[in-house]
Short mmCIF file of C-alpha atoms and ligand atoms in Angstrom, two decimals:
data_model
loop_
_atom_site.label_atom_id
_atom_site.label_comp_id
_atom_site.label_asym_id
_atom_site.label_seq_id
_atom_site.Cartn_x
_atom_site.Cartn_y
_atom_site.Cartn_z
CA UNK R 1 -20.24 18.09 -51.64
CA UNK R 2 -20.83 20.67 -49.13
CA UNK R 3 -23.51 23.42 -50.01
CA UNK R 4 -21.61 26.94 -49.07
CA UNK R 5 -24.61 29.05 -49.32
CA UNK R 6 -26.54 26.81 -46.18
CA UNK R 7 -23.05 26.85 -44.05
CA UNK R 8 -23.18 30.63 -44.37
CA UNK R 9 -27.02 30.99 -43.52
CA UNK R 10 -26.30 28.22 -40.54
CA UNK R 11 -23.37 30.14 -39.17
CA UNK R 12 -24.96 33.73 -39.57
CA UNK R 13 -28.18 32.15 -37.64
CA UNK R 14 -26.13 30.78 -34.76
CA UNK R 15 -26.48 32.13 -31.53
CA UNK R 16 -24.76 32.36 -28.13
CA UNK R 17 -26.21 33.53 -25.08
CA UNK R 18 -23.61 34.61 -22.45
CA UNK R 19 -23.41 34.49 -18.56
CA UNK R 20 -24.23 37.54 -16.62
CA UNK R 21 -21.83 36.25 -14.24
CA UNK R 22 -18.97 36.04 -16.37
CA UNK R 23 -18.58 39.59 -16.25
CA UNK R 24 -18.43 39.51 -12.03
CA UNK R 25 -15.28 38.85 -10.22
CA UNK R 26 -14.70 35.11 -9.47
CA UNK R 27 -12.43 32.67 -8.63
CA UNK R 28 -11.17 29.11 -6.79
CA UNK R 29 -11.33 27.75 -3.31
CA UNK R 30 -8.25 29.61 -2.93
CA UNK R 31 -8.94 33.19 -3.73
CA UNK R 32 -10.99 35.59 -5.82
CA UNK R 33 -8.62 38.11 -8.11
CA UNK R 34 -10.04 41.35 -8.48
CA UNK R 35 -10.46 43.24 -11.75
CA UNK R 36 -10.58 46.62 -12.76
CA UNK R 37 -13.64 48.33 -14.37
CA UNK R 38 -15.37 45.13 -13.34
CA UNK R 39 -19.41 45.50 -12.87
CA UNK R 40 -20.90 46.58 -9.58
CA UNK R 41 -24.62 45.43 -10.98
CA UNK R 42 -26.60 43.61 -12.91
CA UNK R 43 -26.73 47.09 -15.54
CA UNK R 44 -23.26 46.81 -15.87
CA UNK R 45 -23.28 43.25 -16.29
CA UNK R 46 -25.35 43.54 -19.24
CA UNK R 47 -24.07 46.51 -20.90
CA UNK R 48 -20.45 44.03 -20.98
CA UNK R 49 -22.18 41.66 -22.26
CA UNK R 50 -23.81 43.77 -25.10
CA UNK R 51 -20.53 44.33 -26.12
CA UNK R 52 -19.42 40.30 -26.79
CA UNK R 53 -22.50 41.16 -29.18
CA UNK R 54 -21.90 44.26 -30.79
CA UNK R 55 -18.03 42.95 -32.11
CA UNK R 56 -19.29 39.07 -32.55
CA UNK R 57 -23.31 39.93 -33.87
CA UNK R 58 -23.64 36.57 -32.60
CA UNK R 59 -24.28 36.91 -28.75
CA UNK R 60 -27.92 38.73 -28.69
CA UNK R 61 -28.86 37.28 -24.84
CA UNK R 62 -27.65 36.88 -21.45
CA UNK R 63 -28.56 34.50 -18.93
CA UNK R 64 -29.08 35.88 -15.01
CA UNK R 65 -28.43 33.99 -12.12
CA UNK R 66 -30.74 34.83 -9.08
CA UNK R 67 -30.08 36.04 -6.63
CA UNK R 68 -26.56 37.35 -8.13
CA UNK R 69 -28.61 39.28 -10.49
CA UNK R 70 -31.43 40.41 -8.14
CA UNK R 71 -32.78 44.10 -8.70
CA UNK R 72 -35.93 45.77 -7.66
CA UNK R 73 -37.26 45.95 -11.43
CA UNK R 74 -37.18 43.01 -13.54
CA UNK R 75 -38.99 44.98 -16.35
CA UNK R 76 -36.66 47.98 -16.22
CA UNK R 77 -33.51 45.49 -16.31
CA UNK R 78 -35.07 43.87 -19.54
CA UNK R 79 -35.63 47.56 -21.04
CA UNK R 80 -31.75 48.46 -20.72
CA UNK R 81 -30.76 45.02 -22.07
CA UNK R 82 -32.89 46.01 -25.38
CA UNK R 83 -31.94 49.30 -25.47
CA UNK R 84 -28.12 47.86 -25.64
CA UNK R 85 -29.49 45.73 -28.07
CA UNK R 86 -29.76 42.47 -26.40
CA UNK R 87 -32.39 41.02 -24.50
CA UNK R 88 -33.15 38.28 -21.08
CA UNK R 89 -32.51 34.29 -21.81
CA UNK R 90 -32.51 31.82 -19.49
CA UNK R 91 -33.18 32.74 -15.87
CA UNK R 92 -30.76 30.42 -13.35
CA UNK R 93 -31.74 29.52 -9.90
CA UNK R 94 -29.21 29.54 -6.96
CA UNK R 95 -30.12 27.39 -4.33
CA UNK R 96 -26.35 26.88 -2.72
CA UNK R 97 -25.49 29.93 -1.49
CA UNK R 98 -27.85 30.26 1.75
CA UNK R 99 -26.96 28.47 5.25
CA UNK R 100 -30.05 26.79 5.08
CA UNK R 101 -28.89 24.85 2.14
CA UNK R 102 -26.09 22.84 3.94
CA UNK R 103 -27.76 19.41 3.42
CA UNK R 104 -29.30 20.11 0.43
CA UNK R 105 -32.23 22.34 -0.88
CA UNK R 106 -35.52 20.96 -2.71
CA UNK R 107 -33.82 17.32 -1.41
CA UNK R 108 -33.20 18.69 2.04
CA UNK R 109 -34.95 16.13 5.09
CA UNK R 110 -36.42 19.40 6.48
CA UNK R 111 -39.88 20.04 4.47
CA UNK R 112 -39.36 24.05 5.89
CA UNK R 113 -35.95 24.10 3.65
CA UNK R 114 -37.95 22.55 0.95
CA UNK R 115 -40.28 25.42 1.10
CA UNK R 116 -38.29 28.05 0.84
CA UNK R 117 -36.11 26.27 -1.85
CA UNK R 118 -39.32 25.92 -4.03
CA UNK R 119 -40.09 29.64 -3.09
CA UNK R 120 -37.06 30.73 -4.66
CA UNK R 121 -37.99 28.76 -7.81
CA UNK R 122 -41.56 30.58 -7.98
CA UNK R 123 -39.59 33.63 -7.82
CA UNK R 124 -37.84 32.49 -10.73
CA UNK R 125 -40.85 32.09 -12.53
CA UNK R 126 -41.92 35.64 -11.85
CA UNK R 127 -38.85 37.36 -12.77
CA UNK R 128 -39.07 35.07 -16.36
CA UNK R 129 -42.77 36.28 -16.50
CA UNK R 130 -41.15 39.89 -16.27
CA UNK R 131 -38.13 39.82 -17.94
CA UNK R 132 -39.47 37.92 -21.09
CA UNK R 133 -36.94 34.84 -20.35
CA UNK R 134 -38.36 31.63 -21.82
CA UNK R 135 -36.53 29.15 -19.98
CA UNK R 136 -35.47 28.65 -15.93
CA UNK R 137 -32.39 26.55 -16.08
CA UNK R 138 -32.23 24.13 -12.31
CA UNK R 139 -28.83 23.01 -11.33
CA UNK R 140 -29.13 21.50 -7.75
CA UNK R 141 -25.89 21.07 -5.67
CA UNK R 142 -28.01 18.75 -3.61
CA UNK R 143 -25.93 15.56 -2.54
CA UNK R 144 -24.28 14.32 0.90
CA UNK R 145 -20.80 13.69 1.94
CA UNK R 146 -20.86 10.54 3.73
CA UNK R 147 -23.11 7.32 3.71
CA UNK R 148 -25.40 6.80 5.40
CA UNK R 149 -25.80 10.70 5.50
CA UNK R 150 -29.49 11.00 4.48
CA UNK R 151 -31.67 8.36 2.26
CA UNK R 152 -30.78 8.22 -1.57
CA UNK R 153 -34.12 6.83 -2.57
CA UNK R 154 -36.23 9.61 -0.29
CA UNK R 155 -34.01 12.36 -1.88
CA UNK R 156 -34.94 11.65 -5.37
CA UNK R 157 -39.12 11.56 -4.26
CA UNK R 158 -38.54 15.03 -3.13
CA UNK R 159 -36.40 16.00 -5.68
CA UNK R 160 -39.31 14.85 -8.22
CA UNK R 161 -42.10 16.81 -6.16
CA UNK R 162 -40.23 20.25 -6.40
CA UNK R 163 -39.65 19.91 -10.35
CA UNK R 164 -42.96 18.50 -10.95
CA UNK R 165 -44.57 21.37 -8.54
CA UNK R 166 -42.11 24.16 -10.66
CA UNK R 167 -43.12 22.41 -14.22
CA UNK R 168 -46.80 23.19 -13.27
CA UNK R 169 -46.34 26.42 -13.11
CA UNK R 170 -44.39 26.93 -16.46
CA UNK R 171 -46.24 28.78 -18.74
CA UNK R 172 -47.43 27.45 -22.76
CA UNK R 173 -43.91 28.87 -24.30
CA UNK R 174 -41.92 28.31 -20.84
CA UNK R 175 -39.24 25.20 -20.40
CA UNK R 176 -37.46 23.77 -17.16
CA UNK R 177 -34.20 22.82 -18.47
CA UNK R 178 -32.13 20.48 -15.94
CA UNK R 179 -28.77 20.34 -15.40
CA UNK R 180 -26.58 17.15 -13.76
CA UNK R 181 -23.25 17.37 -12.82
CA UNK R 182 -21.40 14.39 -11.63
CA UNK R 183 -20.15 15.81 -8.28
CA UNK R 184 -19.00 19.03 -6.42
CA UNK R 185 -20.10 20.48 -3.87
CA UNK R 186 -21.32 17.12 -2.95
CA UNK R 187 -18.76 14.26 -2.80
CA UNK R 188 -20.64 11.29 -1.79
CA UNK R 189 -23.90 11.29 -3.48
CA UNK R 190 -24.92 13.78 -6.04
CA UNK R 191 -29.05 13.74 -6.43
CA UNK R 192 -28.44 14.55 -10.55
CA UNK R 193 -25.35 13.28 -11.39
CA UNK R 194 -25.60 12.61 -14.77
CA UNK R 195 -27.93 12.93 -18.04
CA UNK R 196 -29.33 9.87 -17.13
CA UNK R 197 -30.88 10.78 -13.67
CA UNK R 198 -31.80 14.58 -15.68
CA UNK R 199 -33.66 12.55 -18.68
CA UNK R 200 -35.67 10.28 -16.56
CA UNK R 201 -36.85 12.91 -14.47
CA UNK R 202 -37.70 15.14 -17.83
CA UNK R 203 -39.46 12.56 -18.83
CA UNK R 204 -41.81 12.37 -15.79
CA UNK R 205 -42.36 15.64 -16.33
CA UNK R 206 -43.42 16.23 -19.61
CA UNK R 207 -41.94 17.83 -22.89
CA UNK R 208 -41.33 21.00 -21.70
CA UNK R 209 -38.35 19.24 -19.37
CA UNK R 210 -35.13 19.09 -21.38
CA UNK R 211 -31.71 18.46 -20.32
CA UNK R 212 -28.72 20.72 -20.05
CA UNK R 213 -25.55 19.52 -21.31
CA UNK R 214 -22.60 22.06 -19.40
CA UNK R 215 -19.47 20.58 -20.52
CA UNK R 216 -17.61 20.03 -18.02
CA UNK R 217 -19.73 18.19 -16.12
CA UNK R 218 -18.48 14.26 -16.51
CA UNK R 219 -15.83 12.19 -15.68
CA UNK R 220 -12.85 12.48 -17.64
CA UNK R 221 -13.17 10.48 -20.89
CA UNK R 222 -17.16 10.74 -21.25
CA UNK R 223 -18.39 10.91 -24.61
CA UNK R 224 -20.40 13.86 -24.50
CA UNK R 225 -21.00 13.95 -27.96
CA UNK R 226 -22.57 10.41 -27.54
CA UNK R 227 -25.08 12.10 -24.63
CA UNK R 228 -25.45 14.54 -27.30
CA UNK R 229 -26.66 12.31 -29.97
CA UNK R 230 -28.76 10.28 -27.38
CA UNK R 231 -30.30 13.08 -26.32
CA UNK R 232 -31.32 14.79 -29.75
CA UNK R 233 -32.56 11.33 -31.15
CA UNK R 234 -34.92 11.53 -27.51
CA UNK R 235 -35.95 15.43 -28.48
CA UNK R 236 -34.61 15.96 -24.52
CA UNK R 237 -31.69 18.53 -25.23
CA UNK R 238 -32.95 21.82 -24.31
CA UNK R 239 -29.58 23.56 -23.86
CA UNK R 240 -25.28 23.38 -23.63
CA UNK R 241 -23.69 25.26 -20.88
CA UNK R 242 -20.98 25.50 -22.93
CA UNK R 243 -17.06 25.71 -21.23
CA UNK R 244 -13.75 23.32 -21.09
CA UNK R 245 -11.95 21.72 -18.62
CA UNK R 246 -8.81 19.64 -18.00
CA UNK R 247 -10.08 17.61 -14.54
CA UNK R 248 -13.08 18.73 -13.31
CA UNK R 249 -15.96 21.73 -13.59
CA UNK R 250 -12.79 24.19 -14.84
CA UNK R 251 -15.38 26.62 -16.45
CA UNK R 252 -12.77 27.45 -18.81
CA UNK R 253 -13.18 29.25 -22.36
CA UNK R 254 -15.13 26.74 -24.51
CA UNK R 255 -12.75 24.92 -26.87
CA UNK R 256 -9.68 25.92 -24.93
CA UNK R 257 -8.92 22.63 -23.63
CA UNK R 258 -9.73 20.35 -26.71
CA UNK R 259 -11.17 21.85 -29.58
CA UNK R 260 -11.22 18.49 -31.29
CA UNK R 261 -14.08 17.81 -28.80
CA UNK R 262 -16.08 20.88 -29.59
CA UNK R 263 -16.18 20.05 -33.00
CA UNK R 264 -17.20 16.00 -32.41
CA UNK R 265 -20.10 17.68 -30.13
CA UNK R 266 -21.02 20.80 -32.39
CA UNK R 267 -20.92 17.72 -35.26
CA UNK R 268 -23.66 15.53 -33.79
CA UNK R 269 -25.60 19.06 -33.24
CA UNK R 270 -25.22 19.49 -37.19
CA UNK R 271 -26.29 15.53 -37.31
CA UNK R 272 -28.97 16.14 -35.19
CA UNK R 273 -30.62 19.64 -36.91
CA UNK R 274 -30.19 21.02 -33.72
CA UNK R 275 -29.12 24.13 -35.19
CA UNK R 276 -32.53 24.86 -36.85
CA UNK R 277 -33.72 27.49 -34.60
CA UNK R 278 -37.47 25.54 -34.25
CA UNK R 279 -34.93 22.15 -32.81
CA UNK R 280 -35.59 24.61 -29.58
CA UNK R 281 -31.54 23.88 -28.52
CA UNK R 282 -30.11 26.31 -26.84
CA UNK R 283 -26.43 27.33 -26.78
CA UNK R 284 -24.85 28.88 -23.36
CA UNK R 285 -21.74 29.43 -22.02
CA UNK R 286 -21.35 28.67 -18.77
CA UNK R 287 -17.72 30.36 -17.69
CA UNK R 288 -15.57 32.23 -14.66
CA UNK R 289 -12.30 33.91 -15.85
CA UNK R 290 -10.54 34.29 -12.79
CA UNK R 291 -7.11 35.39 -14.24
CA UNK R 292 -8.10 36.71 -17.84
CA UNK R 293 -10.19 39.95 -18.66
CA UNK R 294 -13.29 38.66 -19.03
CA UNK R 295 -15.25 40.79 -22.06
CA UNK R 296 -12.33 39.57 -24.36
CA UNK R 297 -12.40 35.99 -22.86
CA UNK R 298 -16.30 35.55 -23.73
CA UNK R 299 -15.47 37.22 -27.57
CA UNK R 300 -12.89 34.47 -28.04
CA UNK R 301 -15.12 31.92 -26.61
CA UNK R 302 -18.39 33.02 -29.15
CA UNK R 303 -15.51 33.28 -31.74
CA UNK R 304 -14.35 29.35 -30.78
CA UNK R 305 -17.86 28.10 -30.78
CA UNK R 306 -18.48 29.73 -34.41
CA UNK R 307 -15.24 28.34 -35.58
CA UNK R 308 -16.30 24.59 -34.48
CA UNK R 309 -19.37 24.87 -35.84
CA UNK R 310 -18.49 25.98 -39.11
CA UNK R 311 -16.04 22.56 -39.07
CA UNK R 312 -18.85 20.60 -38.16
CA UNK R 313 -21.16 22.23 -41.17
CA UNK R 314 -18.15 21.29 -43.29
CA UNK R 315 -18.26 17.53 -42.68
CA UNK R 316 -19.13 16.23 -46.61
CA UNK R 317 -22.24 14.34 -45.04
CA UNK R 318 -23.01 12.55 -48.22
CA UNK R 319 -19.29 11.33 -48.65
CA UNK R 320 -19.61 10.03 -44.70
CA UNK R 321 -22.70 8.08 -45.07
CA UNK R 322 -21.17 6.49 -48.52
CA UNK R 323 -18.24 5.38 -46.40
CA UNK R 324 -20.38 4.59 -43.47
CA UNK R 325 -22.30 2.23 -45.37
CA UNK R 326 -19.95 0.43 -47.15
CA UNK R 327 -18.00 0.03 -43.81
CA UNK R 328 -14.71 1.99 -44.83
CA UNK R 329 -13.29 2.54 -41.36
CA UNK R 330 -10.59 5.08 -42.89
CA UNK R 331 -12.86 6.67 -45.48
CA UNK R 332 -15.30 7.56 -42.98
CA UNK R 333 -12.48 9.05 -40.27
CA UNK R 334 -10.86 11.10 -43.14
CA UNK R 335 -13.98 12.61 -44.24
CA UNK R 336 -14.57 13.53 -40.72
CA UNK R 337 -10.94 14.56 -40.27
CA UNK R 338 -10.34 16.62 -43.23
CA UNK R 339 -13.59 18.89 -42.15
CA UNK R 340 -11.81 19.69 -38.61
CA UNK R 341 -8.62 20.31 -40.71
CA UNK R 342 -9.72 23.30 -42.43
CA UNK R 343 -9.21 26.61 -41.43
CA UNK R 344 -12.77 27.92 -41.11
CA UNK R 345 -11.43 31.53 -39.63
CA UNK R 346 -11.22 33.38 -43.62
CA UNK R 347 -15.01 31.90 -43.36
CA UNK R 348 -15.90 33.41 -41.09
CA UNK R 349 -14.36 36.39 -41.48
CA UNK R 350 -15.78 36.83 -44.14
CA UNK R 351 -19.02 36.64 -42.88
CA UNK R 352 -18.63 38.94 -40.70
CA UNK R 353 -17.42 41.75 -43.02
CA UNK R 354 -20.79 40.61 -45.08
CA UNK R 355 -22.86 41.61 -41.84
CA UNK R 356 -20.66 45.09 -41.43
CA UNK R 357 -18.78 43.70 -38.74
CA UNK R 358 -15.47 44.00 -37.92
CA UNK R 359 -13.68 40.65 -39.19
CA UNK R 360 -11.87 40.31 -36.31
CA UNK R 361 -14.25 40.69 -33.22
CA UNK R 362 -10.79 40.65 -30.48
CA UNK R 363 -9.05 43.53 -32.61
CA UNK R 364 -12.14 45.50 -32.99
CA UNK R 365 -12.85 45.21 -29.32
CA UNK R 366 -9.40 46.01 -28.13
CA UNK R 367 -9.24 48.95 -30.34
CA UNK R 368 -13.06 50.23 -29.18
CA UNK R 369 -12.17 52.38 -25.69
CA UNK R 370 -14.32 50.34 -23.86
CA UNK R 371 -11.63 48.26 -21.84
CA UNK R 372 -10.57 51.90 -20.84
CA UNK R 373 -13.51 53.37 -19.97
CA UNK R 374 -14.83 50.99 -17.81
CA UNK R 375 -11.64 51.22 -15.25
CA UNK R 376 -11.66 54.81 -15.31
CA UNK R 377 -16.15 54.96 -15.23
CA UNK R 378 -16.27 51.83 -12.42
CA UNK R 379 -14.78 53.87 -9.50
CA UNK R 380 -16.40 53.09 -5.79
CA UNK R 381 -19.00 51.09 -4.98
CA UNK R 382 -19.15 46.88 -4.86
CA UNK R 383 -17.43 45.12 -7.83
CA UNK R 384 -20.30 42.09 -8.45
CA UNK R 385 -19.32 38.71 -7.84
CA UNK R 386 -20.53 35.29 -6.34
CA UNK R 387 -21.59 36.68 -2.96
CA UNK R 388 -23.35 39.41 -5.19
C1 RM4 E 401 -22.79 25.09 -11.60
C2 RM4 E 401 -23.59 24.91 -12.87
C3 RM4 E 401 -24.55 26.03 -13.12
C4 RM4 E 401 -23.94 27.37 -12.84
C5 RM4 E 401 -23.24 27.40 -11.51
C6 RM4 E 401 -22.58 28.73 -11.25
O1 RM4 E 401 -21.70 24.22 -11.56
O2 RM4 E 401 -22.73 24.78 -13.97
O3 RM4 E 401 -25.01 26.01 -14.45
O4 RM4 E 401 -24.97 28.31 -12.82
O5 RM4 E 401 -22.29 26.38 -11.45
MN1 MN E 402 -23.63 25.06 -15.95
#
């Protein structure tokens, strides 16, 4: 039996933080499409992203990305988030868009690149110290292209004396989260490539090191939600940079590509109690949409998120361990199966329209004026965007 009254208080307690730079124009190798009414700074990048929050009640933060979301007051940026009525999360560092990055940053040969690589992260720090961000979130596109192109070994010992020189700085309530991906913009060597190479270097850190799981990060056919469990059971997930993919870091809308998956990993969260706000796990997306509007893309994104999760609270736990332990293969699957069979969207409907909300969060917002009045307000100046 599943108790209704905890999958109602787990789903009305779960919360997304969005991307700053999902808002910003973006796009492939190939070209960036420009939108109208799109952001020209890092106030109009939050007060978009206040609005995936004010039709969804679920999306209270945004993550920045530095030096995309550089300004010349942190504290003043924090006071317009809350007076939209959403604050700072995570702060991201962005150590692959300078020319002095080309072989690498905190792993670079040249101890001068290193420096200014592990400036950048101080600077970090400061901007969490003023923005009230708990966590600085480190994904490193350090790697080479060919071998024999720098030493493996040597770039993980400087790799581990930038984090460990960043984690002494972190304040009591602070957390490094680190984030692998398997390869791109390095195609030879990656220096974290996977959750493996993040967790052991976590756990030369200390406990205030967790791993970042972003989606769409692993070779085709990974069982992420095995990482997930792994990772739980270790009390090393800090975060999900949540997005899908069909080949490689897509950065599509979370659940597009294979809801099935979503729920497996939002299950194992469940499993895990990582959805107890004290578990410390936090859930991102991590997305660019380069031919969709983007304010509605992130709504339907928070909405598919909810929508797995409330499968995955739905799993009859006590009728899967019964079948688990008395090894009945189908009995277990069908347990599992009929959960991600329901239609959880009355649910959660519902909800909503318990919390005054609009029960349909892509309606409401396409209804609101706002889609309008940011083409006709955002006239002139610099639409934001990776170069930014
Ligand atoms: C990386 C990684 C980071 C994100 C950048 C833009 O692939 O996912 O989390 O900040 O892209
Ligand atoms: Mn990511």
């Amino acid at each position: 039996m599943v108790d209704s009254t905890a999958v109602a208080a787990a789903l009305n307690a779960l919360r997304i933080e969005v991307p700053s730079w999902a808002f910003a124009n973006s796009g492939t190798r190939f070209k960036v499409f420009a939108q109208p009414g799109v952001p020209r700074d890092p106030y109009e990048k939050i007060a978009d992203a206040a609005q995936v929050h004010r039709f969804t009640g679920a999306a209270p933060t945004v993550s920045l990305h530095i030096p995309w979301d550089a300004v010349s007051d942190y504290g003043d940026l924090a006071k317009h988030a809350t007076d939209l009525g959403v604050g700072i999360g995570v702060v991201n560092a962005n150590l692959f868009q300078d020319d002095d990055y080309r072989l690498g940053s905190v792993a670079h040969a040249d101890p001068r690149v290193r420096g200014k690589a592990l400036d950048h992260l101080y600077e970090c720090l400061d901007i969490m110290a003023a923005t009230g961000s708990p966590d600085l979130k480190l994904w490193f596109a350090d790697g080479t292209n060919y071998p024999g192109q720098d030493d493996i070994r040597d770039r993980q010992d400087r790799l581990a004396e930038a984090l460990s020189a960043v984690y002494a700085r972190l304040g009591d309530a602070q957390r490094l989260l680190l984030e692998y991906k398997l390869f791109e913009p390095a195609f030879y060597t990656t220096d974290v490539p996977d959750w493996g190479t993040a967790y052991a270097h976590c756990l030369e850190l200390g406990p205030r090191a967790k791993v970042v799981v972003d989606t769409g990060h692993h070779a085709p056919g990974t069982n992420i939600e095995f990482i997930v469990a792994f990772l739980l059971r270790a009390e090393r997930l800090g975060a999900f940079d949540f997005n899908s993919r069909f080949y490689a870091d897509d950065d599509l809308m979370v659940g597009a590509a294979d809801p099935f998956q979503l729920f497996r990993i939002m299950y194992e969260v469940v499993r895990g109690g990582a959805l107890a706000p004290e578990s410390g796990v936090t859930f991102m997306l991590d997305q660019c949409h380069n031919i969709e509007p983007k304010i509605p893309a992130q709504i339907r994104s928070v909405l598919n998120v909810q929508e797995a999760t409330a499968k995955a609270l739905l799993v009859d736990r006590p009728a899967l361990s019964a079948a688990q332990r008395a090894g009945d293969v189908l009995g277990a699957n069908a347990v599992l199966m009929d959960a991600y069979n329901t239609d959880v969207r009355p649910l959660l409907a519902r909800l909503r329209e318990d919390q005054g909300l609009d029960p349909d969060p892509m309606a409401a917002y396409a209804r609101s004026g706002y889609p309008e009045k940011i083409v006709a307000e955002r006239v002139g100046g610099r639409q934001a965007g990776w170069e930014a």
